[in-house]
Amino acid sequence: MSNASLSPLPSADRPDVTARLRDALLGASFTADGLLELLGAPAYAALSRSETVPALRATRGDTPLELLVRLFLLQQPASYARVADVLPVDACLESGWLDRAGDDEVAATVDVRPYGGPGGEDWFIVSDLGCAVGGAGGIGKHAEGVVLGVGGASTTLAGLTVRTPVSAALDLGTGSGIQALHAAAHATRVTATDVNPRALHITALTLALSGAPAADLREGSLYEPVADDETYDLIVSNPPFVISPGARLTYRDGGMGGDDLCRSLVQQTGERLNAGGFAHFLANWQHVEGEEWTDRLRSWVPRGCDAWIVQREVQDVTQYAELWLRDAGDHRGDPADYQARYDAWLDEFEARKVKAVGFGWITLRRTGAAEPSVVAEEWPHPIEQPLGDTVRAHFDRVDYLRSHDDAALLEAHFALAGEVVQEQVGLPGAEDPEHVVLRQNRGMRRATRVDTVGAGFAGVCDGTMSAGRILDAIAQLVGEDPVALRDRTPAQIRLLVEQGFLEPA
């Protein structure tokens, strides 16, 4: 099935109708909070897994909110007369938000999902039918131009993006416009690109229905629609990063070999960033035989940029192929076709000597430093979203440590970060612990092992004394040479600052 088989989209040139529709949705409490209260947590969570039965059971009543959930999220037609009590039904029919379904019923032409903004805003994400609640649900195999709604990748990227007021923001591969919508809340000007014109149309609908300013929408792949002299303070992209044989599905398959699309995207970004500007990407990358994945990713970082690369998950090639075959619904089709597609994935990986695929995020910041910082790490452990402030603090600490040698660190004052606890590990009844662990309960939720001096140092840091004076006091307490302690401790202080356990006071 081609793009022509997808439902016709509502008009993006009827702001009067869109505003009336938005008012009606809000008036019926068709919001993220209203949805959670109506459905309850289990049914609400099931929607994110593309499971609609619990929500159908929770909306068997006749309230306006239940009607809207069935109509716009669960794809259930409703009687014209009942919808007319809640929505401007004739205007919605005329502008394409609704369509006739039989003599006396109407149906939605797109999915509309309530979405809560970070500042409590009531937003709405528009997507193709069947794609509002967590994925393609298998319809992608039938509709190559389908535009998905909110998924885990979308919210992950939105959560880790640094949110400071900026003049110009760019959303590459905008899809249904989620990242552009977030950017519109703190950017004077937002540009959004996508190779799929249907996605650009849906982005315009998402922004309008959410009451956000319009974006500059441009058709094309990656940076193609952006002029050579255009630069931005913020660039975000949840690109079609799936490493697959071919480019069958526009919303996920990049169409380049291996992880070349993600590599190309990252490498081309440096010259597009203004000084101090941030770029955030989700990406997949290959683990190739005989090559460290960290070296592979470091080679992607453009000159003049600091980078923080975090690998969140690794799958072997069979797990990876099965994940995306299920995403397209291939497992529910002809077994022979499924086996052939599976073989094609494994042939592709074998030819490229790929043994596994990593998933994570890449953050770049334009810097004027002579030696940019590139940190590549694996962190599969739980984190606390949103991470935008944590990401910004990481790069602030990079600047601080880059400008402070060991002597300057000893003269500096530090304070223990909030929500840090100390754990002592050892045998029951032992006089001294085998080791001491400092653990964060916020942000990245890191844990780091320290010696007794490091633990004592961190516990005393409240910003009132310099690091050197604290070490002198510890040396006197434990009977150690203060000069030797000053010589060996800056490396531990640097690590605690780098990982966010200590903050410059």
Coordinates of C-alpha atoms in Angstrom, one line a residue:
M1 CA 0.0 0.0 0.0
S2 CA 1.4 3.4 -0.9
N3 CA 1.0 6.9 0.6
A4 CA -2.1 7.3 -1.5
S5 CA -3.9 4.7 0.6
L6 CA -3.4 6.6 3.8
S7 CA -6.4 8.6 5.1
P8 CA -6.7 12.2 3.7
L9 CA -5.4 14.7 6.3
P10 CA -7.2 17.6 7.9
S11 CA -6.6 21.0 6.4
A12 CA -3.6 22.8 7.9
D13 CA -5.0 26.1 6.6
R14 CA -8.1 26.4 8.8
P15 CA -6.8 28.0 12.1
D16 CA -10.4 29.0 13.0
V17 CA -11.6 25.4 13.0
T18 CA -8.4 24.2 14.7
A19 CA -8.9 26.7 17.5
R20 CA -12.5 25.7 18.0
L21 CA -11.6 22.1 18.1
R22 CA -8.8 22.8 20.6
D23 CA -11.3 24.6 22.8
A24 CA -13.8 21.8 22.6
L25 CA -11.1 19.2 23.5
L26 CA -10.0 21.2 26.5
G27 CA -13.6 21.8 27.6
A28 CA -14.2 18.1 27.8
S29 CA -10.9 17.6 29.8
F30 CA -9.4 15.7 26.9
T31 CA -5.9 16.2 28.4
A32 CA -3.1 14.0 29.6
D33 CA -4.3 14.5 33.2
G34 CA -7.9 13.9 32.2
L35 CA -7.0 10.8 30.3
L36 CA -5.1 9.3 33.2
E37 CA -7.9 10.0 35.6
L38 CA -10.5 8.4 33.3
L39 CA -8.6 5.3 32.3
G40 CA -6.6 4.7 35.5
A41 CA -2.9 3.9 35.5
P42 CA -3.0 0.3 34.1
A43 CA -5.2 1.1 31.1
Y44 CA -3.2 4.3 30.5
A45 CA 0.1 2.3 30.5
A46 CA -1.4 -0.3 28.2
L47 CA -2.0 2.4 25.6
S48 CA 1.7 3.1 25.5
R49 CA 2.1 -0.6 24.6
S50 CA -0.4 -0.3 21.8
E51 CA -2.9 -2.3 23.8
T52 CA -6.4 -0.8 23.5
V53 CA -8.7 -3.3 25.2
P54 CA -8.3 -1.9 28.7
A55 CA -9.1 1.6 27.5
L56 CA -12.1 0.4 25.5
R57 CA -13.5 -1.2 28.7
A58 CA -12.8 2.0 30.6
T59 CA -14.8 4.2 28.1
R60 CA -18.1 2.3 28.0
G61 CA -20.0 5.3 29.4
D62 CA -21.4 8.3 27.6
T63 CA -19.4 11.3 28.9
P64 CA -17.9 13.7 26.5
L65 CA -14.4 12.6 27.5
E66 CA -15.2 8.9 27.0
L67 CA -16.6 9.8 23.5
L68 CA -13.4 11.7 22.6
V69 CA -11.1 8.9 23.7
R70 CA -13.0 6.4 21.7
L71 CA -13.1 8.7 18.7
F72 CA -9.6 10.0 18.5
L73 CA -7.5 7.4 20.3
L74 CA -9.3 4.1 19.8
Q75 CA -10.7 4.7 16.3
Q76 CA -14.3 4.0 17.2
P77 CA -17.0 5.8 15.1
A78 CA -19.6 7.7 17.0
S79 CA -23.1 9.0 16.2
Y80 CA -23.2 12.4 14.4
A81 CA -25.7 13.7 17.0
R82 CA -23.6 12.7 20.0
V83 CA -20.4 14.2 18.5
A84 CA -22.3 17.4 17.7
D85 CA -22.9 17.8 21.4
V86 CA -19.2 17.9 22.1
L87 CA -17.4 19.2 18.9
P88 CA -18.1 21.6 16.1
V89 CA -18.9 18.6 14.0
D90 CA -19.8 20.3 10.7
A91 CA -16.7 22.4 10.7
C92 CA -14.6 19.3 11.6
L93 CA -16.2 17.4 8.7
E94 CA -15.7 20.3 6.3
S95 CA -12.0 20.8 7.3
G96 CA -11.2 17.0 7.3
W97 CA -10.7 16.3 11.0
L98 CA -13.8 13.9 10.8
D99 CA -15.3 11.9 8.0
R100 CA -18.7 10.3 7.5
A101 CA -18.9 6.6 8.5
G102 CA -22.3 5.4 7.4
D103 CA -25.5 7.4 7.4
D104 CA -25.5 8.7 11.0
E105 CA -21.9 8.2 12.3
V106 CA -18.6 10.0 12.0
A107 CA -15.0 8.8 12.5
A108 CA -11.7 10.6 13.0
T109 CA -9.3 10.8 10.1
V110 CA -6.3 11.1 12.4
D111 CA -5.3 10.1 15.9
V112 CA -5.1 12.9 18.4
R113 CA -3.3 12.1 21.7
P114 CA -3.3 14.5 24.7
Y115 CA 0.3 15.3 25.7
G116 CA 1.4 17.2 28.8
G117 CA 4.2 19.8 28.2
P118 CA 7.0 20.3 30.7
G119 CA 5.5 23.4 32.0
G120 CA 2.0 21.9 32.5
E121 CA 0.9 22.8 28.9
D122 CA -2.0 20.9 27.4
W123 CA -0.7 19.8 24.0
F124 CA -2.0 17.4 21.4
I125 CA 0.1 15.1 19.1
V126 CA -1.5 14.3 15.8
S127 CA -0.5 11.1 13.9
D128 CA -1.9 8.6 11.5
L129 CA -4.7 6.3 12.5
G130 CA -3.5 3.5 14.7
C131 CA -0.3 5.3 15.6
A132 CA -1.1 7.5 18.6
V133 CA -0.5 5.1 21.3
G134 CA 3.1 3.7 21.1
G135 CA 4.0 2.5 17.7
A136 CA 2.9 1.4 14.3
G137 CA 1.2 -1.7 15.7
G138 CA 2.2 -3.6 12.6
I139 CA 0.5 -1.2 10.1
G140 CA 3.9 0.0 8.9
K141 CA 4.2 -2.9 6.6
H142 CA 1.2 -1.7 4.7
A143 CA 1.8 2.0 4.7
E144 CA 5.3 3.2 4.0
G145 CA 4.6 6.9 4.6
V146 CA 2.9 6.4 7.9
V147 CA 3.6 9.0 10.6
L148 CA 3.8 7.8 14.2
G149 CA 2.8 9.5 17.3
V150 CA 4.4 9.6 20.7
G151 CA 6.7 6.7 21.6
G152 CA 9.4 6.0 24.1
A153 CA 12.2 7.3 21.8
S154 CA 10.3 10.6 21.4
T155 CA 9.9 11.2 25.1
T156 CA 13.5 10.1 25.8
L157 CA 14.9 12.7 23.3
A158 CA 12.5 15.4 24.6
G159 CA 13.6 14.7 28.2
L160 CA 17.4 14.8 27.6
T161 CA 17.3 18.0 25.5
V162 CA 18.8 21.1 27.2
R163 CA 15.9 23.6 27.6
T164 CA 17.2 27.2 27.7
P165 CA 15.9 30.2 25.7
V166 CA 17.4 30.2 22.2
S167 CA 17.0 32.2 19.0
A168 CA 16.9 29.4 16.5
A169 CA 16.1 25.6 16.8
L170 CA 16.2 22.9 14.2
D171 CA 14.2 19.6 14.3
L172 CA 15.6 17.1 11.8
G173 CA 13.2 14.4 10.8
T174 CA 10.3 15.9 12.7
G175 CA 7.7 13.1 12.2
S176 CA 4.6 14.2 14.0
G177 CA 6.3 17.3 15.4
I178 CA 6.9 16.4 19.0
Q179 CA 10.4 17.8 19.2
A180 CA 9.4 20.9 17.3
L181 CA 6.5 21.4 19.7
H182 CA 8.9 21.3 22.7
A183 CA 11.4 23.6 21.0
A184 CA 8.6 26.1 20.2
A185 CA 8.2 26.7 24.0
H186 CA 11.7 28.1 24.3
A187 CA 13.0 29.0 20.8
T188 CA 12.2 32.3 19.0
R189 CA 12.3 30.4 15.6
V190 CA 11.8 26.7 14.9
T191 CA 12.7 25.0 11.7
A192 CA 11.5 21.4 11.1
T193 CA 12.5 19.1 8.2
D194 CA 11.4 15.7 7.0
V195 CA 11.8 13.6 3.9
N196 CA 8.1 12.7 4.2
P197 CA 5.7 15.6 3.2
R198 CA 2.9 13.9 5.1
A199 CA 5.0 14.3 8.3
L200 CA 5.4 18.0 7.7
H201 CA 1.6 18.4 7.2
I202 CA 1.0 16.5 10.5
T203 CA 3.6 18.6 12.3
A204 CA 1.7 21.7 11.2
L205 CA -1.5 20.1 12.7
T206 CA 0.3 19.2 15.9
L207 CA 1.6 22.7 16.5
A208 CA -1.7 24.4 15.6
L209 CA -3.9 22.1 17.7
S210 CA -1.5 22.6 20.6
G211 CA -1.7 26.4 20.4
A212 CA 2.0 26.7 19.5
P213 CA 3.6 29.0 17.0
A214 CA 3.9 27.7 13.4
A215 CA 7.3 26.3 12.4
D216 CA 9.3 26.8 9.2
L217 CA 8.6 23.4 7.6
R218 CA 11.0 22.1 4.9
E219 CA 10.9 18.9 2.9
G220 CA 14.1 17.0 2.4
S221 CA 16.6 14.5 4.0
L222 CA 18.7 15.6 7.0
Y223 CA 20.4 18.9 6.3
E224 CA 19.5 19.0 2.6
P225 CA 16.7 21.6 3.1
V226 CA 19.0 23.9 5.2
A227 CA 21.1 26.5 3.5
D228 CA 24.9 26.3 4.0
D229 CA 25.0 29.6 6.0
E230 CA 22.1 28.7 8.4
T231 CA 23.2 27.9 11.9
Y232 CA 21.3 27.1 15.1
D233 CA 21.5 27.3 18.9
L234 CA 19.7 23.9 19.2
I235 CA 19.5 20.9 16.9
V236 CA 17.5 17.8 17.8
S237 CA 16.8 14.7 15.8
N238 CA 15.1 11.3 16.4
P239 CA 16.2 10.1 12.9
P240 CA 15.2 6.9 11.1
F241 CA 18.1 5.1 12.8
V242 CA 17.2 1.5 12.3
I243 CA 20.0 -0.5 10.7
S244 CA 18.2 -2.5 8.1
P245 CA 18.5 -4.1 4.7
G246 CA 16.9 -1.5 2.5
A247 CA 14.6 1.5 3.3
R248 CA 11.2 -0.1 3.5
L249 CA 9.6 2.1 6.1
T250 CA 10.1 5.8 6.0
Y251 CA 9.5 6.4 9.7
R252 CA 12.4 4.2 10.8
D253 CA 14.7 3.0 8.0
G254 CA 17.4 5.5 7.0
G255 CA 18.1 4.1 3.6
M256 CA 21.9 4.2 4.0
G257 CA 24.2 1.3 4.6
G258 CA 24.7 0.2 8.2
D259 CA 24.8 3.1 10.6
D260 CA 25.9 5.6 8.0
L261 CA 22.9 7.8 8.4
C262 CA 23.5 8.4 12.1
R263 CA 27.2 8.9 11.4
S264 CA 26.6 11.4 8.6
L265 CA 24.0 13.3 10.7
V266 CA 26.5 13.7 13.6
Q267 CA 29.5 14.6 11.4
Q268 CA 27.6 17.3 9.5
T269 CA 26.3 19.0 12.7
G270 CA 29.4 20.8 13.9
E271 CA 29.3 23.5 11.2
R272 CA 25.6 24.0 11.8
L273 CA 25.9 24.9 15.5
N274 CA 26.4 28.3 16.9
A275 CA 29.0 28.8 19.6
G276 CA 27.8 27.1 22.8
G277 CA 24.9 25.5 20.9
F278 CA 23.7 22.0 21.7
A279 CA 22.7 19.1 19.4
H280 CA 20.9 16.0 20.7
F281 CA 20.4 12.8 18.8
L282 CA 19.1 9.3 19.3
A283 CA 21.1 6.7 17.3
N284 CA 21.9 3.1 16.7
W285 CA 25.4 2.0 16.0
Q286 CA 27.1 -1.1 14.9
H287 CA 29.4 -3.2 17.1
V288 CA 31.9 -4.5 14.5
E289 CA 34.3 -7.4 15.0
G290 CA 37.8 -6.1 15.9
E291 CA 36.6 -2.6 16.7
E292 CA 35.7 -0.9 20.0
W293 CA 32.3 0.8 19.8
T294 CA 33.7 3.8 21.7
D295 CA 36.3 4.3 19.0
R296 CA 33.7 4.1 16.3
L297 CA 31.5 6.7 18.0
R298 CA 34.5 9.0 18.8
S299 CA 35.3 9.1 15.1
W300 CA 31.9 10.5 14.4
V301 CA 32.3 13.7 16.5
P302 CA 32.9 16.8 14.4
R303 CA 35.9 19.1 15.1
G304 CA 35.1 21.9 17.4
C305 CA 32.6 20.0 19.5
D306 CA 32.5 18.5 22.9
A307 CA 30.5 15.3 23.0
W308 CA 28.8 13.1 25.5
I309 CA 27.8 9.7 24.1
V310 CA 25.8 7.3 26.2
Q311 CA 25.1 3.7 25.2
R312 CA 21.9 2.6 26.9
E313 CA 21.3 -0.9 25.4
V314 CA 23.1 -3.5 23.3
Q315 CA 21.3 -6.3 21.4
D316 CA 22.8 -9.1 19.4
V317 CA 22.0 -9.2 15.8
T318 CA 19.2 -11.8 16.1
Q319 CA 17.4 -9.8 18.9
Y320 CA 17.7 -6.7 16.9
A321 CA 16.3 -8.2 13.7
E322 CA 13.4 -9.8 15.6
L323 CA 12.6 -6.5 17.3
W324 CA 12.2 -4.6 14.1
L325 CA 10.5 -7.4 12.2
R326 CA 7.8 -7.4 15.0
D327 CA 7.6 -3.6 14.8
A328 CA 6.6 -3.9 11.1
G329 CA 4.1 -6.8 11.9
D330 CA 6.1 -9.2 9.7
H331 CA 5.8 -11.9 12.3
R332 CA 2.0 -12.0 11.7
G333 CA 2.3 -12.5 7.9
D334 CA 3.4 -15.3 5.7
P335 CA 6.0 -17.4 7.5
A336 CA 8.1 -17.8 4.4
D337 CA 8.2 -14.0 3.9
Y338 CA 9.1 -13.6 7.5
Q339 CA 12.0 -16.1 7.2
A340 CA 13.2 -14.4 4.0
R341 CA 13.2 -11.0 5.7
Y342 CA 15.0 -12.4 8.7
D343 CA 17.6 -14.0 6.5
A344 CA 18.1 -10.7 4.7
W345 CA 18.9 -8.9 8.0
L346 CA 21.4 -11.5 9.1
D347 CA 23.0 -11.5 5.6
E348 CA 23.4 -7.7 5.9
F349 CA 25.0 -8.0 9.4
E350 CA 27.3 -10.8 8.4
A351 CA 28.6 -8.9 5.3
R352 CA 29.5 -6.0 7.6
K353 CA 30.9 -8.1 10.4
V354 CA 28.4 -6.7 12.8
K355 CA 28.0 -8.8 16.0
A356 CA 25.6 -6.5 17.9
V357 CA 23.9 -3.1 17.7
G358 CA 24.0 -0.4 20.4
F359 CA 21.3 2.2 21.1
G360 CA 21.7 5.4 23.0
W361 CA 22.1 9.2 22.7
I362 CA 24.7 11.6 21.5
T363 CA 24.9 15.2 22.7
L364 CA 27.3 17.7 21.0
R365 CA 28.1 21.2 22.2
R366 CA 30.0 23.7 20.0
T367 CA 33.1 24.8 21.8
G368 CA 36.1 27.0 21.2
A369 CA 38.4 24.8 23.4
A370 CA 41.7 23.7 22.0
E371 CA 41.1 20.2 23.2
P372 CA 37.4 19.3 23.0
S373 CA 36.1 16.7 25.5
V374 CA 34.6 13.5 24.2
V375 CA 33.1 11.2 26.7
A376 CA 31.7 7.8 25.5
E377 CA 30.3 5.5 28.2
E378 CA 27.9 2.6 28.7
W379 CA 25.1 3.3 31.2
P380 CA 22.3 0.7 31.0
H381 CA 21.1 1.6 34.6
P382 CA 17.9 3.5 35.5
I383 CA 17.9 7.2 35.1
E384 CA 15.5 10.0 36.1
Q385 CA 14.0 12.0 33.3
P386 CA 13.9 14.8 32.4
L387 CA 17.7 14.9 32.0
G388 CA 18.1 18.3 30.3
D389 CA 19.5 20.1 33.4
T390 CA 21.8 17.1 34.0
V391 CA 23.1 17.2 30.4
R392 CA 23.8 21.0 30.7
A393 CA 25.5 20.5 34.1
H394 CA 27.8 17.8 32.5
F395 CA 29.2 20.3 30.0
D396 CA 29.4 23.0 32.6
R397 CA 31.6 20.6 34.6
V398 CA 33.7 19.9 31.5
D399 CA 34.4 23.6 31.2
Y400 CA 35.3 23.9 34.9
L401 CA 37.7 21.0 34.9
R402 CA 39.3 22.1 31.6
S403 CA 40.2 25.4 33.2
H404 CA 41.4 24.1 36.6
D405 CA 44.6 22.1 37.0
D406 CA 45.4 20.1 40.1
A407 CA 46.8 23.2 42.0
A408 CA 43.6 25.2 41.2
L409 CA 41.4 22.3 42.3
L410 CA 43.1 22.3 45.7
E411 CA 42.4 26.0 46.1
A412 CA 38.8 25.6 45.0
H413 CA 35.7 25.2 47.2
F414 CA 33.2 22.4 46.6
A415 CA 29.8 21.3 47.9
L416 CA 28.3 17.8 47.9
A417 CA 25.5 17.6 45.3
G418 CA 22.0 17.1 46.6
E419 CA 20.4 13.6 46.9
V420 CA 23.8 11.9 47.3
V421 CA 24.0 9.1 49.9
Q422 CA 26.8 6.9 51.2
E423 CA 26.7 3.2 51.3
Q424 CA 29.3 1.1 53.2
V425 CA 29.8 -2.5 52.0
G426 CA 31.4 -5.2 54.1
L427 CA 30.9 -8.3 56.1
P428 CA 28.5 -8.1 59.1
G429 CA 30.2 -7.2 62.3
A430 CA 33.5 -6.1 60.5
E431 CA 35.1 -3.0 62.1
D432 CA 35.8 -1.3 58.8
P433 CA 33.9 -1.6 55.5
E434 CA 35.4 -3.3 52.5
H435 CA 34.6 -0.3 50.4
V436 CA 32.5 2.8 50.4
V437 CA 30.0 3.8 47.6
L438 CA 28.6 7.2 46.9
R439 CA 25.3 7.1 45.1
Q440 CA 23.1 9.7 43.4
N441 CA 19.3 9.5 43.7
R442 CA 18.7 12.0 40.9
G443 CA 19.6 12.5 37.2
M444 CA 21.9 9.7 36.0
R445 CA 21.8 8.0 39.4
R446 CA 25.4 7.2 39.3
A447 CA 27.3 5.2 41.9
T448 CA 31.1 5.5 42.4
R449 CA 33.5 3.7 44.7
V450 CA 35.7 5.8 46.9
D451 CA 38.3 5.2 49.6
T452 CA 37.9 6.4 53.1
V453 CA 39.7 9.7 52.3
G454 CA 37.4 10.3 49.4
A455 CA 34.3 9.6 51.4
G456 CA 35.5 11.8 54.3
F457 CA 36.4 14.6 51.9
A458 CA 33.0 14.5 50.1
G459 CA 31.1 14.4 53.4
V460 CA 32.9 17.6 54.7
C461 CA 32.4 19.6 51.5
D462 CA 29.9 22.3 52.2
G463 CA 31.6 25.2 50.3
T464 CA 33.2 26.8 53.3
M465 CA 36.7 25.4 53.1
S466 CA 39.1 24.9 50.2
A467 CA 39.8 21.4 49.1
G468 CA 43.4 21.7 50.2
R469 CA 42.5 22.7 53.7
I470 CA 40.1 19.8 54.0
L471 CA 42.8 17.4 53.0
D472 CA 45.2 18.9 55.5
A473 CA 42.6 18.3 58.2
I474 CA 42.1 14.7 57.1
A475 CA 45.8 14.1 56.9
Q476 CA 46.2 15.3 60.5
L477 CA 43.2 13.1 61.6
V478 CA 44.5 9.9 60.0
G479 CA 48.2 10.5 60.6
E480 CA 49.2 10.8 56.9
D481 CA 51.7 13.1 55.3
P482 CA 49.6 16.1 54.1
V483 CA 51.9 16.7 51.1
A484 CA 51.5 13.1 49.9
L485 CA 47.7 13.4 50.4
R486 CA 47.6 16.6 48.4
D487 CA 49.5 14.9 45.6
R488 CA 47.4 11.8 45.2
T489 CA 43.8 13.1 45.9
P490 CA 43.2 15.7 43.0
A491 CA 42.5 12.8 40.6
Q492 CA 39.7 11.5 42.9
I493 CA 38.4 15.0 43.3
R494 CA 38.4 15.5 39.5
L495 CA 36.4 12.2 39.1
L496 CA 33.8 13.2 41.7
V497 CA 33.3 16.6 40.0
E498 CA 33.2 15.0 36.5
Q499 CA 30.5 12.6 37.6
G500 CA 28.4 15.3 39.5
F501 CA 29.0 14.2 43.1
L502 CA 30.8 17.5 43.9
E503 CA 29.8 20.9 42.6
P504 CA 32.0 24.0 42.5
A505 CA 30.8 26.3 45.3

